[in-house]
PDB file of C-alpha atoms in Angstrom:
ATOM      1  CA  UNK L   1      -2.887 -12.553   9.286  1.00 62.00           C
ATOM      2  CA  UNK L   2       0.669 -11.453   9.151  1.00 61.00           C
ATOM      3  CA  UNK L   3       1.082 -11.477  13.279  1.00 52.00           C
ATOM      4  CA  UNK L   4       1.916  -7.980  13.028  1.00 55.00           C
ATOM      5  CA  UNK L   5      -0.342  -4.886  11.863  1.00 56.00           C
ATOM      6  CA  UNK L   6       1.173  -3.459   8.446  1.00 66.00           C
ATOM      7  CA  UNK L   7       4.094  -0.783   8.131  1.00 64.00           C
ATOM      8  CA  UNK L   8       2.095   0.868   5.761  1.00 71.00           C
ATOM      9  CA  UNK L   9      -1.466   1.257   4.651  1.00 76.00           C
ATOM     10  CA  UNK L  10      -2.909  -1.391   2.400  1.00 82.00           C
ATOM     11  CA  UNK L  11      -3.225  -0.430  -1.125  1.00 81.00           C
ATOM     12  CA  UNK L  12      -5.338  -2.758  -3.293  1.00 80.00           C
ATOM     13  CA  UNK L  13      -4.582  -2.314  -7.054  1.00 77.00           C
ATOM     14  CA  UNK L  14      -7.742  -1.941  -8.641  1.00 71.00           C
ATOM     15  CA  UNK L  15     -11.356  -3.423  -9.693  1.00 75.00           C
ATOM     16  CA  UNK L  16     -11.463  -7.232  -8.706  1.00 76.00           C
ATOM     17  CA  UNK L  17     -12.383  -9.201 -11.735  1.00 79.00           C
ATOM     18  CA  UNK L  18     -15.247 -10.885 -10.541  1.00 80.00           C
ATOM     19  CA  UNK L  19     -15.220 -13.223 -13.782  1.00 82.00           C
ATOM     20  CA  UNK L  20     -11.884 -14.916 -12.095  1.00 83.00           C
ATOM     21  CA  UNK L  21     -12.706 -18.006  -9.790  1.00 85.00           C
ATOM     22  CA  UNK L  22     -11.573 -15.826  -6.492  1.00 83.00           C
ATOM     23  CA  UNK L  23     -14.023 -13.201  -7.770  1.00 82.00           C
ATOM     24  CA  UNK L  24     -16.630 -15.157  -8.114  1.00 87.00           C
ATOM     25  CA  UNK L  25     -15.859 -16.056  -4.505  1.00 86.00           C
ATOM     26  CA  UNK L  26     -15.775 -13.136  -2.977  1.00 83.00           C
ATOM     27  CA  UNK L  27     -18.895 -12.072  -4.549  1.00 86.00           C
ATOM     28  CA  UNK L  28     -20.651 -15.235  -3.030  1.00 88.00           C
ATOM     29  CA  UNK L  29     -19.605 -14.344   0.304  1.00 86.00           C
ATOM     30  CA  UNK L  30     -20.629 -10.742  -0.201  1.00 85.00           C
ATOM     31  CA  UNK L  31     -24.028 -11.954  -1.634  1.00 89.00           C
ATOM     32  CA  UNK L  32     -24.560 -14.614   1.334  1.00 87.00           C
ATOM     33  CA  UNK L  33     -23.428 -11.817   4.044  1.00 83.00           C
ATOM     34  CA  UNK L  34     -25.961  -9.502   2.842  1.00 83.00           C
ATOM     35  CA  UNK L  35     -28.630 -12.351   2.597  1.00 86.00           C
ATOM     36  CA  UNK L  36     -27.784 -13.061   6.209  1.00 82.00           C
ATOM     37  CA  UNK L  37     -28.078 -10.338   7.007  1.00 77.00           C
ATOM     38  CA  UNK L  38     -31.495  -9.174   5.539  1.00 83.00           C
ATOM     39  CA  UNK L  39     -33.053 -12.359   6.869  1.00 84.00           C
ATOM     40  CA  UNK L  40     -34.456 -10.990  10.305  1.00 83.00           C
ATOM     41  CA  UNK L  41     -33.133 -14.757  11.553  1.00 84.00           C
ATOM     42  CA  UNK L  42     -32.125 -13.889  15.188  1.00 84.00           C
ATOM     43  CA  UNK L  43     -28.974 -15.747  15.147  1.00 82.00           C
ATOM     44  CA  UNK L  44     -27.470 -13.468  12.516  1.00 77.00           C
ATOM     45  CA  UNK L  45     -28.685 -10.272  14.415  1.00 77.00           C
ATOM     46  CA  UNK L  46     -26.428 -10.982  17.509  1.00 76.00           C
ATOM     47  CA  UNK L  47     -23.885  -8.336  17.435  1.00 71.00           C
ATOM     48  CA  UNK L  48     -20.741 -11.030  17.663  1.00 66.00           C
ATOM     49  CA  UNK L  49     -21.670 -12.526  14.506  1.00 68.00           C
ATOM     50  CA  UNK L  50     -22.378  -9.143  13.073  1.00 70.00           C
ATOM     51  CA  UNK L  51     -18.835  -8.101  13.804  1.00 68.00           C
ATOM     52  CA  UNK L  52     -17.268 -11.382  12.446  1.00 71.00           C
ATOM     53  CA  UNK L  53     -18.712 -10.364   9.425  1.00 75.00           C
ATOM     54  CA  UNK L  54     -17.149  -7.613   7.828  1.00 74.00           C
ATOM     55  CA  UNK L  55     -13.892  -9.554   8.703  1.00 73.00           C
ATOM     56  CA  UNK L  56     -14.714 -12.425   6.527  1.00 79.00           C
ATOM     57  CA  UNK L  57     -15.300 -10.228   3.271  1.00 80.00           C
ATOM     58  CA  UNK L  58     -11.520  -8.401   4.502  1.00 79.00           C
ATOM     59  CA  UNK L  59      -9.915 -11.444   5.057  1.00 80.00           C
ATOM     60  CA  UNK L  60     -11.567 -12.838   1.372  1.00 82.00           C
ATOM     61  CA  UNK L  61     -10.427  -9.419   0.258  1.00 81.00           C
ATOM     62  CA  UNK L  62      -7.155  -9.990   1.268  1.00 83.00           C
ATOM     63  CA  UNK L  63      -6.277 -13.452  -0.047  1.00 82.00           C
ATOM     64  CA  UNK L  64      -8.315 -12.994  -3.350  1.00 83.00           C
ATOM     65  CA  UNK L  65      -7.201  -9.523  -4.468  1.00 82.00           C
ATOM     66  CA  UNK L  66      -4.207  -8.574  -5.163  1.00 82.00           C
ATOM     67  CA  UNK L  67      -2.294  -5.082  -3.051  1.00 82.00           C
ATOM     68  CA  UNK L  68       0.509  -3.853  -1.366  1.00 81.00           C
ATOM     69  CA  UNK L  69       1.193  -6.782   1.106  1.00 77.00           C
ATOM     70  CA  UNK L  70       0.302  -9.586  -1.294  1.00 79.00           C
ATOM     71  CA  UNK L  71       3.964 -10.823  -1.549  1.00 76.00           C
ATOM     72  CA  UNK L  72       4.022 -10.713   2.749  1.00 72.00           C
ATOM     73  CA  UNK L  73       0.928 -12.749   3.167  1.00 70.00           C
ATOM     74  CA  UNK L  74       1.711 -15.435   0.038  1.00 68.00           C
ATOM     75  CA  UNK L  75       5.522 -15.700   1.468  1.00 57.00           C
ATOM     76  CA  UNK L  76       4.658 -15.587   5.313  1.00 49.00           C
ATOM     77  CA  UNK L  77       5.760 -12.781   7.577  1.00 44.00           C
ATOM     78  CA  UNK L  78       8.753 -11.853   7.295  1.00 51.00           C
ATOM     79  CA  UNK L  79      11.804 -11.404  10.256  1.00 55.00           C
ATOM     80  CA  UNK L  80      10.559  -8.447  12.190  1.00 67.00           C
ATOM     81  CA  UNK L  81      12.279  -5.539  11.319  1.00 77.00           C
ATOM     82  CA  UNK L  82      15.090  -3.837  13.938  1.00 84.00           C
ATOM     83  CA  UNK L  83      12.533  -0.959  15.981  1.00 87.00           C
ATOM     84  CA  UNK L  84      14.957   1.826  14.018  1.00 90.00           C
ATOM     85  CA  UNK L  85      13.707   0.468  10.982  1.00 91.00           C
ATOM     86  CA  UNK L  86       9.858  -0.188  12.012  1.00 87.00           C
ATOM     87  CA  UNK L  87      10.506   3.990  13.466  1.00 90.00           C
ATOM     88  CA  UNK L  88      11.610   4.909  10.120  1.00 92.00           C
ATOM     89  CA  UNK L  89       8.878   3.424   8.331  1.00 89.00           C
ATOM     90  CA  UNK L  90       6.456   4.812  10.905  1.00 87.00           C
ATOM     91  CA  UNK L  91       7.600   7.884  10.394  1.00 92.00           C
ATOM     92  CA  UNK L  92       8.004   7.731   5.980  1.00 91.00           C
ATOM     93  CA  UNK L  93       4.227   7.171   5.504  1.00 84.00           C
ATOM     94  CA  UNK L  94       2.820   9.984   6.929  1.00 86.00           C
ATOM     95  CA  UNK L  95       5.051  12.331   5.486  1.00 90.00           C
ATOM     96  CA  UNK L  96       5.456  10.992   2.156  1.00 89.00           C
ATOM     97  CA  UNK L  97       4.047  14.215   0.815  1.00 89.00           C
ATOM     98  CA  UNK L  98       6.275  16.188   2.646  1.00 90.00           C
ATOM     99  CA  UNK L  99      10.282  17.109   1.868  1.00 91.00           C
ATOM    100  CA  UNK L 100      12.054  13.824   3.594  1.00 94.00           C
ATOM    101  CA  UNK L 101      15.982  14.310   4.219  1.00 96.00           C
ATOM    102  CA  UNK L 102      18.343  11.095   5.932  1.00 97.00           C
ATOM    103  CA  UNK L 103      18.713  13.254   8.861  1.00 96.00           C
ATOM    104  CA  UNK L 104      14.514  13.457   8.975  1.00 96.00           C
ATOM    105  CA  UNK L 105      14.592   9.683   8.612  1.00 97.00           C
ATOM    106  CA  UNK L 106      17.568   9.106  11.340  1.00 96.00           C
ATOM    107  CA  UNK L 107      15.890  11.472  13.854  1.00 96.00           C
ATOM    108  CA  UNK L 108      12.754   9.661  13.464  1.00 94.00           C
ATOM    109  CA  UNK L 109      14.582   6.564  14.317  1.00 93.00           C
ATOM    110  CA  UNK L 110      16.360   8.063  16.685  1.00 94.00           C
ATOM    111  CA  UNK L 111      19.851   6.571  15.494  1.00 95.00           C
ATOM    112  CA  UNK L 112      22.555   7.879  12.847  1.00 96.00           C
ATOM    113  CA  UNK L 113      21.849   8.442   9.122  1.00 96.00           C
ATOM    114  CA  UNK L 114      24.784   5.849   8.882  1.00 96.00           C
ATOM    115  CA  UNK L 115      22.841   3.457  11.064  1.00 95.00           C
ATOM    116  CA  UNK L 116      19.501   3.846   9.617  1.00 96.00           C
ATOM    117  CA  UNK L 117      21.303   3.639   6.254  1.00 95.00           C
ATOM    118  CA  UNK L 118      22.346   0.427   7.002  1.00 94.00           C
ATOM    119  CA  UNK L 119      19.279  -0.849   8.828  1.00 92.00           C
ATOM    120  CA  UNK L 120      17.400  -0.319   5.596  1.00 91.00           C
ATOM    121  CA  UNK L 121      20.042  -1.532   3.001  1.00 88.00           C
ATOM    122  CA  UNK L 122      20.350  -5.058   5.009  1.00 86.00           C
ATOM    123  CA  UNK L 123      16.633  -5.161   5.392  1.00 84.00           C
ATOM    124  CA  UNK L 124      14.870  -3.751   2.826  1.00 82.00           C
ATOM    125  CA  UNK L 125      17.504  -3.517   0.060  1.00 82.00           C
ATOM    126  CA  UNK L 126      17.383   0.131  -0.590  1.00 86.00           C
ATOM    127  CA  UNK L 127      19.140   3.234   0.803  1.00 93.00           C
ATOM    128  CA  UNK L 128      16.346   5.555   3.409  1.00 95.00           C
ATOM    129  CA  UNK L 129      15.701   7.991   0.324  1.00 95.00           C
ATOM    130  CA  UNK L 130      15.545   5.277  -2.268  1.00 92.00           C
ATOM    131  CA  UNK L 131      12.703   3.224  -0.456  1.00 91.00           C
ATOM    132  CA  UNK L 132      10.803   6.816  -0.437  1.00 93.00           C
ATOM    133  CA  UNK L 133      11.358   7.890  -3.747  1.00 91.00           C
ATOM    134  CA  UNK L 134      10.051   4.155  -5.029  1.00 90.00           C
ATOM    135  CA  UNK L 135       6.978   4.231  -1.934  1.00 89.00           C
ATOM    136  CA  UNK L 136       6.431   8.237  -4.274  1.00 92.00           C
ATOM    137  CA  UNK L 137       6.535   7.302  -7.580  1.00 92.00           C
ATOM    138  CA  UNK L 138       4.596   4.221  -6.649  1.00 89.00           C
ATOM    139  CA  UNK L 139       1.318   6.633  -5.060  1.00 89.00           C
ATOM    140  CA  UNK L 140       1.897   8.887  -7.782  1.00 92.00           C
ATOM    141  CA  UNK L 141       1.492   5.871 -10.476  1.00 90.00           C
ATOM    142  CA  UNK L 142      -1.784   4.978  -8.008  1.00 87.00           C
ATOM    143  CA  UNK L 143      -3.136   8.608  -8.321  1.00 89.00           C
ATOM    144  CA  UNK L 144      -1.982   9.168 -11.861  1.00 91.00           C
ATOM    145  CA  UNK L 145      -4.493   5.908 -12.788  1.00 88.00           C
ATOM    146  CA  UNK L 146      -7.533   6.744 -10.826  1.00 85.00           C
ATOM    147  CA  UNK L 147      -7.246  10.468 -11.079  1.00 85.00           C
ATOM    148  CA  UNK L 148      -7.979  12.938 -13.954  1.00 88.00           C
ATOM    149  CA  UNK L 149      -5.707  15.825 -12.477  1.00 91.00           C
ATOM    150  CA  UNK L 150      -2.801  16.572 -14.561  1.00 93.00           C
ATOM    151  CA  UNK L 151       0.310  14.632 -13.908  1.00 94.00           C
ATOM    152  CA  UNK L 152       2.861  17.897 -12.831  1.00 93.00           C
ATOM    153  CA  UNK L 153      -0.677  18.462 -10.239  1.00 93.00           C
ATOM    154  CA  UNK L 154      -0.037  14.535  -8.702  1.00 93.00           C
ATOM    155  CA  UNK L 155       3.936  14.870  -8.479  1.00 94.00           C
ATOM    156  CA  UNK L 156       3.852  17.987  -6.630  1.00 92.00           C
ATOM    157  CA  UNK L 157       0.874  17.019  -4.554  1.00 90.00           C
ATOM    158  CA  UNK L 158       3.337  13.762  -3.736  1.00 90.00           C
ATOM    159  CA  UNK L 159       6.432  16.133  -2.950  1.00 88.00           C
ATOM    160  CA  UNK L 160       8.296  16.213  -6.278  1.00 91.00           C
ATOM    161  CA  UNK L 161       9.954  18.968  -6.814  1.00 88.00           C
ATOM    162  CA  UNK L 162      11.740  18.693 -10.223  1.00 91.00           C
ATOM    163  CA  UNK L 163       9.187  16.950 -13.025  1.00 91.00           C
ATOM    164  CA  UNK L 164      12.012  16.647 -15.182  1.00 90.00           C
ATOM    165  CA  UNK L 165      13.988  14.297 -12.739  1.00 93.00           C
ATOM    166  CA  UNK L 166      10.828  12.628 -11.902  1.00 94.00           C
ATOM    167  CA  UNK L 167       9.698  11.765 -14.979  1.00 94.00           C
ATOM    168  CA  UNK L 168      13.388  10.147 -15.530  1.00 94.00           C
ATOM    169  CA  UNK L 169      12.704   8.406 -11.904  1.00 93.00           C
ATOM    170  CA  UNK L 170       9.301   7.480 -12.885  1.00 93.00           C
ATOM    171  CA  UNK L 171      10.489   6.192 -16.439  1.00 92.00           C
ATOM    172  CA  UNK L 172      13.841   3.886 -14.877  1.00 90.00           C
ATOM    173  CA  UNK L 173      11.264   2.561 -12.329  1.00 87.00           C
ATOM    174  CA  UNK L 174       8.122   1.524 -14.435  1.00 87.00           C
ATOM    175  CA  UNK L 175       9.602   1.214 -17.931  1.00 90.00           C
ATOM    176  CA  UNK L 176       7.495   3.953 -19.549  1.00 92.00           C
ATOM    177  CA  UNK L 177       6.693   7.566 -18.864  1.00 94.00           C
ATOM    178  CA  UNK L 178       4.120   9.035 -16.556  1.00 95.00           C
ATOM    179  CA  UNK L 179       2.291  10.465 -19.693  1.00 94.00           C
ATOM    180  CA  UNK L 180       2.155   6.681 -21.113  1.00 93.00           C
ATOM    181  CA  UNK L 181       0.456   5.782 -17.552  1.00 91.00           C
ATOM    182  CA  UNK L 182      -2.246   8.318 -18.046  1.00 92.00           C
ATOM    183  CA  UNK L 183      -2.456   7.461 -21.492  1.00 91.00           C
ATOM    184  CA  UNK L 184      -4.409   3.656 -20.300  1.00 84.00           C
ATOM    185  CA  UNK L 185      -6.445   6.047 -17.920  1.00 79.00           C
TER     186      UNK L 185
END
C-alpha cells in the first residue's frame, strides 16, 4: 500500500471499536468473508479467491484501525530513505532488546557514526540512540498495557538498564509515569 514493505513490524494499538462506523465495516467484511466462505458455492472455493481474501480483511485492517504506520499510509509514502538509513533501521528492530551503541548502529550501516548520525537527524529527526530509546519506551508502553508482569520485569526484558533513568525517559516522553500506564491496565 505504501510501495515499499515496512521498516518495522506493524503494531496495531489495541481492540477496534466495532461501535465506530469503520468497525462496523470491518466486521461486515469479516462476517461476509466467513459467509463466503461457509457457503460450499464453488466460485468461492477456488484457491485465488481464497487467497484474495485474507488480504481484504488486512487491507480493511489497515485503513480502519489505527497502528504504527497510520501517519505513512494517511500522508502517502514518504521519500525513500538513504540504504544507510533503511540498514540502520534493519538492523534496530531486531535488536531492540539488546545493548545498541552508535558504533553498533554505524557498522550495521556500514558508514561512520558521524554519517549515520546525520542520515537519521535529516531524515528522521532524531539522533541513532534517540530513535531507539523512543522505538523502547514505546514497546515497553505496548507491553506495560497488555501485560500483567511488573514494570522493572518489561524494561529489562526491553534492554533498560537503569529504571530510575527510564522512568524519567518514560515520564518526558508520555507525560506520566510508567506506574500511571499500568495503573489504566
Amino acid at each position: 500500500m505504501t510501495g515499499h514493505p515496512p521498516l518495522s513490524p506493524i503494531r496495531f494499538d489495541f481492540a477496534l471499536d466495532l461501535a465506530t462506523s469503520k468497525g462496523q465495516a470491518v466486521r461486515l467484511l469479516v462476517r461476509s468473508l466467513l459467509e463466503q466462505l461457509d457457503s460450499g458455492d464453488p466460485l468461492f472455493q477456488r484457491s485465488d479467491v481464497q487467497r484474495s481474501q485474507p488480504r481484504s480483511i488486512v487491507t480493511a485492517l489497515l485503513l480502519a484501525q489505527p497502528h504504527s504506520h497510520t501517519a505513512e499510509l494517511r500522508d502517502g509514502p514518504p521519500p525513500d530513505h538513504p540504504r544507510a538509513v533503511r540498514a540502520a533501521l534493519a538492523f534496530i528492530e531486531p535488536n531492540l532488546t539488546e545493548h545498541i551503541s552508535l558504533g553498533d548502529i554505524a557498522q550495521a550501516a556500514p558508514c561512520s557514526p558521524r554519517t549515520i548520525g546525520s542520515a537519521f537527524r535529516n531524515r528522521l529527526g532524531l539522533s541513532p540512540l534517540s530513535y531507539v530509546r523512543h522505538l523502547r519506551l514505546d514497546r515497553i508502553r505496548e507491553d506495560i498495557l497488555a501485560s500483567a508482569d511488573p514494570i522493572g520485569t518489561i524494561a529489562y526484558r526491553w534492554g533498560v538498564s537503569h529504571l530510575g533513568r527510564f522512568a524519567s525517559a518514560y515520564r518526558d516522553r508520555f507525560a506520566e509515569l510508567p506506574s500511571d500506564t499500568a495503573a489504566r491496565r
